[in-house]
Amino acid sequence: NKLVSRLPEDIVALESLRILNLGYNDFTGTIPDLGGLKHLSVLNLHRNHFSGEVPSFLSKLTDLVDLRLGFNVLKGSLPLALGELTKLEILLLDRAGLSGPIPGTIFTQTTRLTELSLHVNDFTGIIPTEIEYLSSLTSLRLDHNELEGAFPTLLTTLTKLKSLYLGTNKLTGSFPVSMPSLVDLKHLHVNNNAMTGAIPSGLGRLYKLQTAHLQNNQFEGAIPSALGKLSSLSSLQLHENVELTGTMPAEVCRLVNQEQILQHLTVNCKSTGGGDVECLCCSKCY
């Protein structure tokens, strides 16, 4: 649909409403007080043009399981009131215009979350340690913010993660040695940060990995041959890590040439003068 209007305030008269799905419309103005809809389990206002702050009435909707407010033109910070939503499993606030630190106390109570998406905002500070409470999390998107600090080791305790997107932030430090704990991980994106150190051979034990985007960091040294064990890997992007050296391992090239699984393999190659890696199987040399 493409409904164009303000959301009518008398919608709160529908006291027994359980699902309110008004995503992908052109509603404008602030989100009216829906605190009377106490039986709501799904509130989807995704992809509209709502403005103002994330409303405080949300703390009254304690039956909410699925909350989607992304792709609007909101402002302000992430309200602590979200911590009252203890049944919440899905929280999507991507591209919402939000800023400030991510308040970790929210996550000490919303421990049922399986999907958390806060990408493309202006969140600052470190990734809160309280995220470790989210043991059921399968998808975490914090990419395209202004987050800083070292890659948090605590993320490797979230062993149900399938998607981890931390790209385009200001993260530093190296991968923790506990990365192989993420046995279900399919997508690892840490591109466009300032991470350092060697690419650990332990990534080769993430056997379900399909995409590994590590480009535009400060990784150094040899590319580990253990990455050739990733038989589901379709995209490995390593370019703009100019301190990488050596030769692309034959085991990785086998995924390109013999197995024909790895479709996108990038690095700064010696042949182009862009780096010090010899690669005869890359889909693109920088």
mmCIF file of C-alpha atoms in Angstrom:
data_model
loop_
_atom_site.group_PDB
_atom_site.id
_atom_site.type_symbol
_atom_site.label_atom_id
_atom_site.label_comp_id
_atom_site.label_asym_id
_atom_site.label_seq_id
_atom_site.Cartn_x
_atom_site.Cartn_y
_atom_site.Cartn_z
ATOM 1 C CA ASN A 1 0.000 0.000 0.000
ATOM 2 C CA LYS A 2 0.934 3.658 -0.222
ATOM 3 C CA LEU A 3 -1.351 5.311 2.305
ATOM 4 C CA VAL A 4 -0.536 9.007 2.614
ATOM 5 C CA SER A 5 -1.740 10.715 5.771
ATOM 6 C CA ARG A 6 -1.174 11.027 9.468
ATOM 7 C CA LEU A 7 -1.935 7.969 11.540
ATOM 8 C CA PRO A 8 -5.422 8.588 13.028
ATOM 9 C CA GLU A 9 -5.317 8.943 16.794
ATOM 10 C CA ASP A 10 -8.629 7.132 17.259
ATOM 11 C CA ILE A 11 -6.910 3.900 16.266
ATOM 12 C CA VAL A 12 -6.386 3.444 20.010
ATOM 13 C CA ALA A 13 -10.082 2.548 20.255
ATOM 14 C CA LEU A 14 -9.186 -0.874 18.834
ATOM 15 C CA GLU A 15 -8.219 -2.124 22.264
ATOM 16 C CA SER A 16 -8.131 -5.810 21.311
ATOM 17 C CA LEU A 17 -5.812 -5.278 18.340
ATOM 18 C CA ARG A 18 -2.881 -7.667 18.325
ATOM 19 C CA ILE A 19 -1.151 -6.880 15.024
ATOM 20 C CA LEU A 20 -0.733 -3.389 13.568
ATOM 21 C CA ASN A 21 1.124 -3.586 10.277
ATOM 22 C CA LEU A 22 1.354 -0.234 8.501
ATOM 23 C CA GLY A 23 4.794 -0.658 6.975
ATOM 24 C CA TYR A 24 5.686 0.579 3.485
ATOM 25 C CA ASN A 25 3.348 3.564 3.403
ATOM 26 C CA ASP A 26 3.772 7.327 3.463
ATOM 27 C CA PHE A 27 2.467 8.206 6.901
ATOM 28 C CA THR A 28 3.905 11.443 8.261
ATOM 29 C CA GLY A 29 4.015 13.364 11.534
ATOM 30 C CA THR A 30 4.771 11.984 14.959
ATOM 31 C CA ILE A 31 3.651 8.532 16.028
ATOM 32 C CA PRO A 32 0.427 8.993 18.034
ATOM 33 C CA ASP A 33 0.097 7.542 21.519
ATOM 34 C CA LEU A 34 -0.736 3.871 21.038
ATOM 35 C CA GLY A 35 -0.208 3.004 24.686
ATOM 36 C CA GLY A 36 -3.817 1.870 25.013
ATOM 37 C CA LEU A 37 -3.289 -1.021 22.600
ATOM 38 C CA LYS A 38 -2.000 -3.214 25.404
ATOM 39 C CA HIS A 39 -2.531 -6.480 23.524
ATOM 40 C CA LEU A 40 -0.316 -5.581 20.568
ATOM 41 C CA SER A 41 2.243 -8.243 19.783
ATOM 42 C CA VAL A 42 3.358 -6.769 16.433
ATOM 43 C CA LEU A 43 3.862 -3.072 15.688
ATOM 44 C CA ASN A 44 5.244 -2.471 12.215
ATOM 45 C CA LEU A 45 5.614 1.164 11.117
ATOM 46 C CA HIS A 46 8.647 0.391 8.964
ATOM 47 C CA ARG A 47 9.371 2.538 5.872
ATOM 48 C CA ASN A 48 7.157 5.546 6.407
ATOM 49 C CA HIS A 49 7.974 9.196 7.106
ATOM 50 C CA PHE A 50 7.254 9.372 10.815
ATOM 51 C CA SER A 51 9.190 12.052 12.680
ATOM 52 C CA GLY A 52 9.931 12.927 16.288
ATOM 53 C CA GLU A 53 11.538 10.747 18.927
ATOM 54 C CA VAL A 54 10.983 7.058 19.583
ATOM 55 C CA PRO A 55 7.787 7.317 21.671
ATOM 56 C CA SER A 56 7.841 6.605 25.392
ATOM 57 C CA PHE A 57 4.413 4.900 25.296
ATOM 58 C CA LEU A 58 6.137 1.811 23.938
ATOM 59 C CA SER A 59 6.960 0.805 27.513
ATOM 60 C CA LYS A 60 3.229 0.142 28.027
ATOM 61 C CA LEU A 61 3.058 -2.379 25.177
ATOM 62 C CA THR A 62 4.513 -5.191 27.215
ATOM 63 C CA ASP A 63 3.120 -7.931 24.940
ATOM 64 C CA LEU A 64 5.183 -6.726 21.976
ATOM 65 C CA VAL A 65 7.160 -9.462 20.274
ATOM 66 C CA ASP A 66 7.979 -7.660 17.021
ATOM 67 C CA LEU A 67 8.744 -3.901 16.820
ATOM 68 C CA ARG A 68 9.760 -2.293 13.515
ATOM 69 C CA LEU A 69 10.275 1.468 13.300
ATOM 70 C CA GLY A 70 13.127 1.592 10.804
ATOM 71 C CA PHE A 71 13.340 3.716 7.668
ATOM 72 C CA ASN A 72 11.653 6.753 9.203
ATOM 73 C CA VAL A 73 12.960 10.239 10.013
ATOM 74 C CA LEU A 74 13.051 9.979 13.772
ATOM 75 C CA LYS A 75 15.546 11.746 16.025
ATOM 76 C CA GLY A 76 17.069 11.459 19.460
ATOM 77 C CA SER A 77 18.464 8.472 21.288
ATOM 78 C CA LEU A 78 17.362 4.926 21.963
ATOM 79 C CA PRO A 79 14.958 5.196 24.923
ATOM 80 C CA LEU A 80 15.507 3.145 28.053
ATOM 81 C CA ALA A 81 11.758 2.400 27.956
ATOM 82 C CA LEU A 82 12.485 -0.309 25.376
ATOM 83 C CA GLY A 83 13.900 -2.354 28.230
ATOM 84 C CA GLU A 84 10.363 -2.868 29.516
ATOM 85 C CA LEU A 85 9.521 -4.986 26.465
ATOM 86 C CA THR A 86 10.664 -8.266 27.939
ATOM 87 C CA LYS A 87 8.841 -10.402 25.330
ATOM 88 C CA LEU A 88 10.499 -8.656 22.400
ATOM 89 C CA GLU A 89 12.104 -10.964 19.832
ATOM 90 C CA ILE A 90 12.569 -8.620 16.864
ATOM 91 C CA LEU A 91 13.714 -4.993 17.122
ATOM 92 C CA LEU A 92 14.325 -3.136 13.857
ATOM 93 C CA LEU A 93 15.365 0.505 14.152
ATOM 94 C CA ASP A 94 17.546 0.679 11.055
ATOM 95 C CA ARG A 95 17.865 3.957 9.109
ATOM 96 C CA ALA A 96 15.787 5.718 11.737
ATOM 97 C CA GLY A 97 17.832 8.892 12.274
ATOM 98 C CA LEU A 98 18.845 7.989 15.836
ATOM 99 C CA SER A 99 22.037 9.027 17.609
ATOM 100 C CA GLY A 100 23.974 8.908 20.865
ATOM 101 C CA PRO A 101 25.304 5.902 22.798
ATOM 102 C CA ILE A 102 23.445 2.595 22.716
ATOM 103 C CA PRO A 103 22.117 2.118 26.276
ATOM 104 C CA GLY A 104 23.149 -1.372 27.267
ATOM 105 C CA THR A 105 20.659 -1.667 30.109
ATOM 106 C CA ILE A 106 17.944 -2.264 27.507
ATOM 107 C CA PHE A 107 19.450 -5.641 26.722
ATOM 108 C CA THR A 108 19.557 -6.916 30.289
ATOM 109 C CA GLN A 109 15.771 -7.297 30.113
ATOM 110 C CA THR A 110 15.064 -7.956 26.416
ATOM 111 C CA THR A 111 16.833 -11.286 26.531
ATOM 112 C CA ARG A 112 14.476 -13.000 24.070
ATOM 113 C CA LEU A 113 15.739 -10.928 21.135
ATOM 114 C CA THR A 114 16.645 -12.981 18.079
ATOM 115 C CA GLU A 115 17.039 -10.102 15.611
ATOM 116 C CA LEU A 116 18.494 -6.680 16.442
ATOM 117 C CA SER A 117 19.031 -4.144 13.688
ATOM 118 C CA LEU A 118 20.323 -0.653 14.459
ATOM 119 C CA HIS A 119 22.294 -0.065 11.280
ATOM 120 C CA VAL A 120 22.608 3.220 9.356
ATOM 121 C CA ASN A 121 22.125 5.572 12.299
ATOM 122 C CA ASP A 122 24.561 7.824 14.149
ATOM 123 C CA PHE A 123 25.118 5.754 17.275
ATOM 124 C CA THR A 124 28.386 6.531 19.054
ATOM 125 C CA GLY A 125 30.533 5.051 21.794
ATOM 126 C CA ILE A 126 31.361 1.397 22.292
ATOM 127 C CA ILE A 127 29.240 -1.662 21.622
ATOM 128 C CA PRO A 128 27.628 -2.212 25.034
ATOM 129 C CA THR A 129 28.814 -5.206 27.000
ATOM 130 C CA GLU A 130 25.225 -6.004 27.972
ATOM 131 C CA ILE A 131 24.654 -7.429 24.490
ATOM 132 C CA GLU A 132 26.063 -10.639 25.931
ATOM 133 C CA TYR A 133 22.662 -11.143 27.611
ATOM 134 C CA LEU A 134 21.132 -11.751 24.160
ATOM 135 C CA SER A 135 21.988 -15.435 23.982
ATOM 136 C CA SER A 136 19.178 -16.155 21.481
ATOM 137 C CA LEU A 137 20.379 -13.579 18.959
ATOM 138 C CA THR A 138 20.737 -14.868 15.386
ATOM 139 C CA SER A 139 21.172 -11.533 13.574
ATOM 140 C CA LEU A 140 23.027 -8.441 14.800
ATOM 141 C CA ARG A 141 23.319 -5.387 12.550
ATOM 142 C CA LEU A 142 25.238 -2.427 13.933
ATOM 143 C CA ASP A 143 26.895 -1.404 10.664
ATOM 144 C CA HIS A 144 27.074 2.169 9.354
ATOM 145 C CA ASN A 145 27.263 3.980 12.670
ATOM 146 C CA GLU A 146 30.044 5.764 14.557
ATOM 147 C CA LEU A 147 30.824 2.978 17.025
ATOM 148 C CA GLU A 148 34.364 2.676 18.316
ATOM 149 C CA GLY A 149 36.568 0.543 20.518
ATOM 150 C CA ALA A 150 37.972 -2.937 20.021
ATOM 151 C CA PHE A 151 36.034 -5.784 18.461
ATOM 152 C CA PRO A 152 34.152 -7.075 21.540
ATOM 153 C CA THR A 153 35.198 -10.561 22.584
ATOM 154 C CA LEU A 154 31.800 -10.925 24.258
ATOM 155 C CA LEU A 155 30.172 -11.217 20.825
ATOM 156 C CA THR A 156 31.740 -14.646 20.464
ATOM 157 C CA THR A 157 29.550 -15.876 23.335
ATOM 158 C CA LEU A 158 26.463 -15.352 21.134
ATOM 159 C CA THR A 159 26.802 -18.781 19.609
ATOM 160 C CA LYS A 160 23.471 -18.717 17.752
ATOM 161 C CA LEU A 161 24.553 -15.788 15.576
ATOM 162 C CA LYS A 162 24.133 -16.351 11.858
ATOM 163 C CA SER A 163 24.688 -12.762 10.711
ATOM 164 C CA LEU A 164 27.122 -10.269 12.248
ATOM 165 C CA TYR A 165 27.341 -6.897 10.524
ATOM 166 C CA LEU A 166 29.718 -4.363 12.099
ATOM 167 C CA GLY A 167 31.022 -2.664 8.954
ATOM 168 C CA THR A 168 31.550 1.078 8.480
ATOM 169 C CA ASN A 169 32.257 2.044 12.060
ATOM 170 C CA LYS A 170 35.476 2.973 13.887
ATOM 171 C CA LEU A 171 36.303 -0.382 15.425
ATOM 172 C CA THR A 172 39.913 -1.213 16.255
ATOM 173 C CA GLY A 173 41.901 -4.163 17.541
ATOM 174 C CA SER A 174 42.089 -7.691 16.230
ATOM 175 C CA PHE A 175 39.743 -10.652 16.022
ATOM 176 C CA PRO A 176 39.495 -12.504 19.360
ATOM 177 C CA VAL A 177 40.865 -16.033 19.464
ATOM 178 C CA SER A 178 37.375 -17.223 20.423
ATOM 179 C CA MET A 179 35.908 -16.461 16.967
ATOM 180 C CA PRO A 180 35.508 -20.209 16.164
ATOM 181 C CA SER A 181 32.795 -20.305 18.864
ATOM 182 C CA LEU A 182 30.399 -18.749 16.339
ATOM 183 C CA VAL A 183 29.724 -22.113 14.748
ATOM 184 C CA ASP A 184 26.475 -21.060 13.007
ATOM 185 C CA LEU A 185 27.840 -17.825 11.512
ATOM 186 C CA LYS A 186 27.041 -17.341 7.813
ATOM 187 C CA HIS A 187 27.818 -13.641 7.312
ATOM 188 C CA LEU A 188 30.757 -11.798 8.885
ATOM 189 C CA HIS A 189 31.083 -8.160 7.808
ATOM 190 C CA VAL A 190 33.639 -5.924 9.553
ATOM 191 C CA ASN A 191 34.624 -3.904 6.479
ATOM 192 C CA ASN A 192 35.525 -0.209 6.656
ATOM 193 C CA ASN A 193 36.888 -0.113 10.185
ATOM 194 C CA ALA A 194 40.424 0.194 11.589
ATOM 195 C CA MET A 195 40.965 -3.402 12.732
ATOM 196 C CA THR A 196 44.521 -4.691 12.906
ATOM 197 C CA GLY A 197 46.551 -7.856 13.317
ATOM 198 C CA ALA A 198 46.587 -11.061 11.343
ATOM 199 C CA ILE A 199 43.523 -12.684 9.849
ATOM 200 C CA PRO A 200 43.201 -15.647 12.220
ATOM 201 C CA SER A 201 43.281 -19.173 10.886
ATOM 202 C CA GLY A 202 40.422 -19.857 13.318
ATOM 203 C CA LEU A 203 38.038 -18.237 10.829
ATOM 204 C CA GLY A 204 38.554 -21.404 8.801
ATOM 205 C CA ARG A 205 36.559 -23.257 11.454
ATOM 206 C CA LEU A 206 33.421 -21.230 10.768
ATOM 207 C CA TYR A 207 32.291 -23.919 8.360
ATOM 208 C CA LYS A 208 28.903 -22.344 7.555
ATOM 209 C CA LEU A 209 30.406 -18.999 6.526
ATOM 210 C CA GLN A 210 29.075 -17.703 3.210
ATOM 211 C CA THR A 211 30.340 -14.101 3.129
ATOM 212 C CA ALA A 212 33.407 -12.635 4.847
ATOM 213 C CA HIS A 213 33.856 -8.938 4.148
ATOM 214 C CA LEU A 214 37.052 -7.763 5.825
ATOM 215 C CA GLN A 215 38.049 -5.079 3.331
ATOM 216 C CA ASN A 216 39.335 -1.618 4.160
ATOM 217 C CA ASN A 217 40.952 -2.361 7.498
ATOM 218 C CA GLN A 218 44.579 -2.697 8.573
ATOM 219 C CA PHE A 219 44.959 -6.470 8.631
ATOM 220 C CA GLU A 220 48.491 -7.688 7.966
ATOM 221 C CA GLY A 221 50.547 -10.761 7.231
ATOM 222 C CA ALA A 222 49.697 -13.882 5.272
ATOM 223 C CA ILE A 223 46.212 -14.966 4.290
ATOM 224 C CA PRO A 224 45.577 -18.239 6.169
ATOM 225 C CA SER A 225 45.190 -21.385 4.112
ATOM 226 C CA ALA A 226 42.518 -22.551 6.565
ATOM 227 C CA LEU A 227 40.036 -20.274 4.771
ATOM 228 C CA GLY A 228 40.082 -22.886 2.017
ATOM 229 C CA LYS A 229 38.072 -25.168 4.312
ATOM 230 C CA LEU A 230 35.025 -22.902 4.021
ATOM 231 C CA SER A 231 33.082 -24.930 1.494
ATOM 232 C CA SER A 232 30.064 -22.568 1.527
ATOM 233 C CA LEU A 233 32.062 -19.355 1.053
ATOM 234 C CA SER A 234 30.810 -17.303 -1.909
ATOM 235 C CA SER A 235 32.379 -13.908 -1.124
ATOM 236 C CA LEU A 236 35.756 -13.167 0.489
ATOM 237 C CA GLN A 237 36.703 -9.503 0.274
ATOM 238 C CA LEU A 238 40.151 -8.586 1.559
ATOM 239 C CA HIS A 239 41.060 -5.526 -0.507
ATOM 240 C CA GLU A 240 42.360 -2.294 1.007
ATOM 241 C CA ASN A 241 44.344 -4.172 3.621
ATOM 242 C CA VAL A 242 47.639 -3.112 2.111
ATOM 243 C CA GLU A 243 49.792 -4.860 4.721
ATOM 244 C CA LEU A 244 48.638 -8.316 3.647
ATOM 245 C CA THR A 245 51.505 -10.259 2.072
ATOM 246 C CA GLY A 246 52.419 -13.549 0.469
ATOM 247 C CA THR A 247 50.471 -15.650 -2.001
ATOM 248 C CA MET A 248 46.752 -16.372 -2.049
ATOM 249 C CA PRO A 249 46.678 -19.918 -0.646
ATOM 250 C CA ALA A 250 46.071 -22.707 -3.124
ATOM 251 C CA GLU A 251 43.331 -23.998 -0.837
ATOM 252 C CA VAL A 252 41.411 -20.728 -1.302
ATOM 253 C CA CYS A 253 42.009 -20.699 -5.058
ATOM 254 C CA ARG A 254 40.575 -24.203 -5.216
ATOM 255 C CA LEU A 255 37.233 -22.779 -4.034
ATOM 256 C CA VAL A 256 37.363 -20.484 -7.062
ATOM 257 C CA ASN A 257 38.710 -22.749 -9.770
ATOM 258 C CA GLN A 258 37.824 -26.346 -8.925
ATOM 259 C CA GLU A 259 34.885 -26.021 -6.562
ATOM 260 C CA GLN A 260 33.506 -22.885 -8.270
ATOM 261 C CA ILE A 261 31.911 -21.813 -4.989
ATOM 262 C CA LEU A 262 33.863 -18.638 -4.261
ATOM 263 C CA GLN A 263 32.483 -16.098 -6.738
ATOM 264 C CA HIS A 264 33.941 -12.894 -5.280
ATOM 265 C CA LEU A 265 37.554 -12.901 -4.118
ATOM 266 C CA THR A 266 39.306 -9.541 -3.813
ATOM 267 C CA VAL A 267 42.677 -8.341 -2.530
ATOM 268 C CA ASN A 268 45.332 -5.717 -3.261
ATOM 269 C CA CYS A 269 47.524 -7.588 -5.710
ATOM 270 C CA LYS A 270 51.211 -7.295 -6.457
ATOM 271 C CA SER A 271 50.446 -7.537 -10.178
ATOM 272 C CA THR A 272 48.548 -4.242 -10.149
ATOM 273 C CA GLY A 273 50.965 -2.470 -7.820
ATOM 274 C CA GLY A 274 48.206 -2.090 -5.250
ATOM 275 C CA GLY A 275 49.661 -4.458 -2.656
ATOM 276 C CA ASP A 276 51.983 -7.372 -1.912
ATOM 277 C CA VAL A 277 49.754 -10.393 -2.454
ATOM 278 C CA GLU A 278 50.268 -12.714 -5.405
ATOM 279 C CA CYS A 279 46.831 -13.810 -6.580
ATOM 280 C CA LEU A 280 46.047 -15.667 -9.804
ATOM 281 C CA CYS A 281 42.490 -16.581 -8.865
ATOM 282 C CA CYS A 282 41.043 -13.283 -7.629
ATOM 283 C CA SER A 283 37.855 -12.029 -9.248
ATOM 284 C CA LYS A 284 39.243 -8.501 -8.810
ATOM 285 C CA CYS A 285 42.709 -7.193 -7.989
ATOM 286 C CA TYR A 286 43.029 -3.729 -6.466
#
